[in-house]
PDB file of C-alpha atoms in Angstrom:
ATOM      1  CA  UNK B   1      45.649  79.402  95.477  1.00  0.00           C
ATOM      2  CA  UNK B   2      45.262  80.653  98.959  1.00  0.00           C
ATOM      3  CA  UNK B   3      48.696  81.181 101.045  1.00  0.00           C
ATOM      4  CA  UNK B   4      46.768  80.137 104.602  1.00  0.00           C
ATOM      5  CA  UNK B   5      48.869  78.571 106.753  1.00  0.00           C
ATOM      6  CA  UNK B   6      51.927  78.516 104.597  1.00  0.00           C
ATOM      7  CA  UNK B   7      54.124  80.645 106.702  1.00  0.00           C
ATOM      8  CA  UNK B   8      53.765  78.414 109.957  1.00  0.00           C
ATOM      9  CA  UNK B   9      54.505  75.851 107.267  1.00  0.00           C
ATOM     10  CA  UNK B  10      57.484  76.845 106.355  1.00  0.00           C
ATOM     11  CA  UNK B  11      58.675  76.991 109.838  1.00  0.00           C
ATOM     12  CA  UNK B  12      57.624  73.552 110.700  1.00  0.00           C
ATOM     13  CA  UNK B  13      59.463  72.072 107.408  1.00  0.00           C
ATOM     14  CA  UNK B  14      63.106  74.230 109.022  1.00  0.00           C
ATOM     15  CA  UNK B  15      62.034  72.780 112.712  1.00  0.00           C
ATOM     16  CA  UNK B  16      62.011  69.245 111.087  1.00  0.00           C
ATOM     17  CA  UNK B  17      65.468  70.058 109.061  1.00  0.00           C
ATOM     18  CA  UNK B  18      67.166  71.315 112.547  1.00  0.00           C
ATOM     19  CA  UNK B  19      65.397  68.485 114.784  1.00  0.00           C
ATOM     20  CA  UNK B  20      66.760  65.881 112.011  1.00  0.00           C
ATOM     21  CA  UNK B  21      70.071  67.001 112.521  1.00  0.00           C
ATOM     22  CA  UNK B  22      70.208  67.148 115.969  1.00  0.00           C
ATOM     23  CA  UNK B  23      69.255  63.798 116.244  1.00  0.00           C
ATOM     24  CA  UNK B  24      72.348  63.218 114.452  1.00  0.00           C
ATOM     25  CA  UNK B  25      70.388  61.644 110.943  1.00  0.00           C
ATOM     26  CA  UNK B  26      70.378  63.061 107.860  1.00  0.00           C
ATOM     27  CA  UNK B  27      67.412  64.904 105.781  1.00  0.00           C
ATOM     28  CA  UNK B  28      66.134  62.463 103.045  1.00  0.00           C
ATOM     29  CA  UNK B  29      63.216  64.485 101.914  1.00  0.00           C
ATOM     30  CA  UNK B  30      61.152  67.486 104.003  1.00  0.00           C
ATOM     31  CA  UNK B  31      58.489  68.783 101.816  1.00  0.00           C
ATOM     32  CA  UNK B  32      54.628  70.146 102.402  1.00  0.00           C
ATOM     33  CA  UNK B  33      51.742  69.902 100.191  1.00  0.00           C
ATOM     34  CA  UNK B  34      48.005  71.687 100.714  1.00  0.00           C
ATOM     35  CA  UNK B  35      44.800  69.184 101.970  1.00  0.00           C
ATOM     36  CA  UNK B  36      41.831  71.688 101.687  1.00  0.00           C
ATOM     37  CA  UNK B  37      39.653  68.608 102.757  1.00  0.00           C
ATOM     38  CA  UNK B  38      41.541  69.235 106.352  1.00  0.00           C
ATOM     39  CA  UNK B  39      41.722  72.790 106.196  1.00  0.00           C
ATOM     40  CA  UNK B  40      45.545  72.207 106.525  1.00  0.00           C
ATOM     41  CA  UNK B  41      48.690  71.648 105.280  1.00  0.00           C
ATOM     42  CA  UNK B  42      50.621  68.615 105.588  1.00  0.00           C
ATOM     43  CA  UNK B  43      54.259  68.800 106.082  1.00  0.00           C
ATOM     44  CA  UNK B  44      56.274  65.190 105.384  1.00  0.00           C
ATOM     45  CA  UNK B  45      59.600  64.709 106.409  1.00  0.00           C
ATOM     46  CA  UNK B  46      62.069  62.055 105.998  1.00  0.00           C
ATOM     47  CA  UNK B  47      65.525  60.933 107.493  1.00  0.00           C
ATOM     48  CA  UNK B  48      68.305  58.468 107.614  1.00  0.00           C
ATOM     49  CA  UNK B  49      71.743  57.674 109.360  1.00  0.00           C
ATOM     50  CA  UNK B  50      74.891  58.447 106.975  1.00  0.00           C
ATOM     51  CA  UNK B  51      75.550  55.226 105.890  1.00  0.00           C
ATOM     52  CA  UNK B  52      72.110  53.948 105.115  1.00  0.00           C
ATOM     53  CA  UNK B  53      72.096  51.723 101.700  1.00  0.00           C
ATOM     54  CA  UNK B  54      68.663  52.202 100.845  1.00  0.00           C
ATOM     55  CA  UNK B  55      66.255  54.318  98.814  1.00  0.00           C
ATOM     56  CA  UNK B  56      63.397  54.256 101.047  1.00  0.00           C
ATOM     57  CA  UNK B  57      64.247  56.392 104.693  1.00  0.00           C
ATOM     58  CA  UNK B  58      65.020  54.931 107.543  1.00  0.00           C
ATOM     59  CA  UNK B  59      62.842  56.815 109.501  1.00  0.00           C
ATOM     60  CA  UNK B  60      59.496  59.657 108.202  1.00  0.00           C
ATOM     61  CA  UNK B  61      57.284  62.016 110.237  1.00  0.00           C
ATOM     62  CA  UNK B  62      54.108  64.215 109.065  1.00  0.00           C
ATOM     63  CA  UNK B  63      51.987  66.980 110.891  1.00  0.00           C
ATOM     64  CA  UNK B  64      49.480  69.137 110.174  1.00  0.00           C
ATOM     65  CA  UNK B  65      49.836  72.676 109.919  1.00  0.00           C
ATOM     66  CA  UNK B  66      45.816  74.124 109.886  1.00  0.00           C
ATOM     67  CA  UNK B  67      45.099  77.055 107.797  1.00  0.00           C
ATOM     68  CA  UNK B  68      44.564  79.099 110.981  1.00  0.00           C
ATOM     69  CA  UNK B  69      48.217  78.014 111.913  1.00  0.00           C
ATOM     70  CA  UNK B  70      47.998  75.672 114.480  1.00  0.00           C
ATOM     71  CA  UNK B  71      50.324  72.515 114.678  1.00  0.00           C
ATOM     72  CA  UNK B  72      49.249  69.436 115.412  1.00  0.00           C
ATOM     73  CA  UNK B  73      51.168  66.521 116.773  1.00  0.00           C
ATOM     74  CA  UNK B  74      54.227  65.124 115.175  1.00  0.00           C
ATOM     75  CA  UNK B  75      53.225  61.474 113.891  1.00  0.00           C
ATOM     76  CA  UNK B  76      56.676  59.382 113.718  1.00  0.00           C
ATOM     77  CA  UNK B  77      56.779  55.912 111.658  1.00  0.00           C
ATOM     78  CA  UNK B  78      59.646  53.528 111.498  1.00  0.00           C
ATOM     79  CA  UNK B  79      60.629  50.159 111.130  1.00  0.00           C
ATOM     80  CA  UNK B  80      63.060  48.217 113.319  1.00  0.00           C
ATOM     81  CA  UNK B  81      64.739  47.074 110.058  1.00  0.00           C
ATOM     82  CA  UNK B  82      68.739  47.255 108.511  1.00  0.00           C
ATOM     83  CA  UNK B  83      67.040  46.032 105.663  1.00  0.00           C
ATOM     84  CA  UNK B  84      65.301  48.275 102.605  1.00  0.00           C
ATOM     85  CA  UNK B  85      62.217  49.124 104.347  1.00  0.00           C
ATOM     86  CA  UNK B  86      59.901  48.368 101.340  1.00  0.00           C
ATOM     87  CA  UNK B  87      61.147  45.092 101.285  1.00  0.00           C
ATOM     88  CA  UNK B  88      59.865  44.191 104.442  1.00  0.00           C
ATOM     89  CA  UNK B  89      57.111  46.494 105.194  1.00  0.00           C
ATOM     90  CA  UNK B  90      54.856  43.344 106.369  1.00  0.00           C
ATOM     91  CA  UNK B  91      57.845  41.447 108.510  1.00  0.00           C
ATOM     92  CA  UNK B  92      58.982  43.752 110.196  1.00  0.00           C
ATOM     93  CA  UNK B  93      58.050  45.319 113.533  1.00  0.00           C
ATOM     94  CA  UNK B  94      56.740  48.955 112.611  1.00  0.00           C
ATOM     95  CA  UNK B  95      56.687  51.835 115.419  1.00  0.00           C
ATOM     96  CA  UNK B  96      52.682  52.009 116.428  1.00  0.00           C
ATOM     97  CA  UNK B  97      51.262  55.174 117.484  1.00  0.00           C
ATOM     98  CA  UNK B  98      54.323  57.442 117.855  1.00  0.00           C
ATOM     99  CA  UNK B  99      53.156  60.958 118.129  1.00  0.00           C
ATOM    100  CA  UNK B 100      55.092  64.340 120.020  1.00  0.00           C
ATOM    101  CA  UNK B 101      54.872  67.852 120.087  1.00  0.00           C
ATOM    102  CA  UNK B 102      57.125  70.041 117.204  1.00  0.00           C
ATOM    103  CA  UNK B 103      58.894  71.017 119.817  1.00  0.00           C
ATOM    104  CA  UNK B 104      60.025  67.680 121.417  1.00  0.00           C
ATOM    105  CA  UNK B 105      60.690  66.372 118.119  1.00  0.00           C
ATOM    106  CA  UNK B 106      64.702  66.066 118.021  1.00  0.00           C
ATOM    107  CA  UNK B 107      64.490  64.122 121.339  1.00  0.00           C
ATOM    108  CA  UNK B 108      61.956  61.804 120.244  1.00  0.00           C
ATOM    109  CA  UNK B 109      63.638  60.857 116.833  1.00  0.00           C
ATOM    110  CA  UNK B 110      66.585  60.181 118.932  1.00  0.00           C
ATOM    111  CA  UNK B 111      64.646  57.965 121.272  1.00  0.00           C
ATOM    112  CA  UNK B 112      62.704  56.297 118.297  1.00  0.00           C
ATOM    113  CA  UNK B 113      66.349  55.875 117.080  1.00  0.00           C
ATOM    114  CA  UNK B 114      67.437  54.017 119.932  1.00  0.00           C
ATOM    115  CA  UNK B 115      64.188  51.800 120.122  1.00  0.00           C
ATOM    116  CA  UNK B 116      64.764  50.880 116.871  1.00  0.00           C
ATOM    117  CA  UNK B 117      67.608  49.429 117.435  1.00  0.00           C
ATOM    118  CA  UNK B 118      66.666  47.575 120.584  1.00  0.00           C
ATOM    119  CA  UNK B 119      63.886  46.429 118.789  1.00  0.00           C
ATOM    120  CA  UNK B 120      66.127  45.139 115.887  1.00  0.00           C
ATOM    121  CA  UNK B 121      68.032  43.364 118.309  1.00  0.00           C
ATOM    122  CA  UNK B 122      65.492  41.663 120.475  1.00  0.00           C
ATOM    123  CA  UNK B 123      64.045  40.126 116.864  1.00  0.00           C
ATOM    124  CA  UNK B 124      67.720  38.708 116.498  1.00  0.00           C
ATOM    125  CA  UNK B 125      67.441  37.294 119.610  1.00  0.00           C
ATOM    126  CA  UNK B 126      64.417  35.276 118.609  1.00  0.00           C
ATOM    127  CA  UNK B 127      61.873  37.333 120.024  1.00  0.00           C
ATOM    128  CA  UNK B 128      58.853  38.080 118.132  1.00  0.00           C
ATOM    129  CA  UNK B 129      56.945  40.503 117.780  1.00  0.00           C
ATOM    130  CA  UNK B 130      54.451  42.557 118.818  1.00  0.00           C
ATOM    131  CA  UNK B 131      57.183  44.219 120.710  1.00  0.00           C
ATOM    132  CA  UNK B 132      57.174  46.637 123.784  1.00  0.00           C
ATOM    133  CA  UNK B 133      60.155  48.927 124.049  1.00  0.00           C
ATOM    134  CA  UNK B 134      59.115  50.389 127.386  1.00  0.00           C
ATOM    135  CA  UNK B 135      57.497  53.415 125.708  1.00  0.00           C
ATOM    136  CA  UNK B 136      56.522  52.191 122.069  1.00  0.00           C
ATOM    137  CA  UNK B 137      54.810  49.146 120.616  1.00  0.00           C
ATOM    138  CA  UNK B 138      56.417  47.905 117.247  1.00  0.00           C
ATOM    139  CA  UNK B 139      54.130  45.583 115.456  1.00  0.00           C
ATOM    140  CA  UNK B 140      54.632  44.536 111.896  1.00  0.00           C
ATOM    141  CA  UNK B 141      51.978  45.550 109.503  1.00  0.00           C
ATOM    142  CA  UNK B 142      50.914  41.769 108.804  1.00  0.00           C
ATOM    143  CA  UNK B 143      49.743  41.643 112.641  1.00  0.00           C
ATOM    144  CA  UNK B 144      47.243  44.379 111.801  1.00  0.00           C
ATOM    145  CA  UNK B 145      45.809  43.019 109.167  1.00  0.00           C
ATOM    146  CA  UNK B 146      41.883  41.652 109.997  1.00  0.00           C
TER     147      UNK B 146
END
């Protein structure tokens, strides 16, 4: 088993521990796993507040880390939901196309964080979605559906 890119890796899965926790969430899950068909590895990371009830996180990023050692972006998906995110994986309004640099990463999740719960409110309020945040779109998965 080769051993490229596992180094960079390895830093990537600590920069997702220490950007978790300065977002003020909580490491579900950070792991990495080898995809030779993109000449990378794939590091997955998962989060949630303190008190969240449910199995599933609240909140999960991936990124590629090539074989050279190069980082890609930081691809960030959520759903404006209190409620177990499986559950409601086609109701409700899912963070589109939410991608940042390793190094902005602890920002972002806080912004996400904040969006969310905007978002979660607005839907309260009777809006529905797709919804614009000012920076995101959140669109539940049943609107992308052909």
């Amino acid at each position: 088993m080769t051993r490229a890119g596992k180094e960079p890796a390895e830093d990537v899965k600590r920069a997702f521990r220490r950007a978790i926790e300065v977002a003020g969430l909580e490491t579900s899950q950070v792991r990495m796993f080898k995809s030779s068909g993109a000449d990378a590895r794939v590091v997955l990371g998962a989060a949630s507040p303190a008190d969240w009830p449910h199995e599933p996180p609240a909140i999960e990023m991936y990124v590629l880390v090539g074989f050279d050692g190069s980082i890609g972006e930081v691809d960030i998906r959520c759903a404006a939901t209190d409620g177990d995110p499986m559950m409601e994986v086609f109701t409700a309004p899912n963070l589109q196309k939410c991608r940042c640099d390793l190094a902005d990463l602890a920002v972002t999740l806080k912004e996400v964080w904040v969006a969310r719960r905007e978002v979660i409110g607005r839907v309260a309020a009777g809006e529905k979605p797709p919804i614009f945040d000012g920076k995101w779109n959140w669109t539940p998965a049943s609107h992308l559906m052909p």
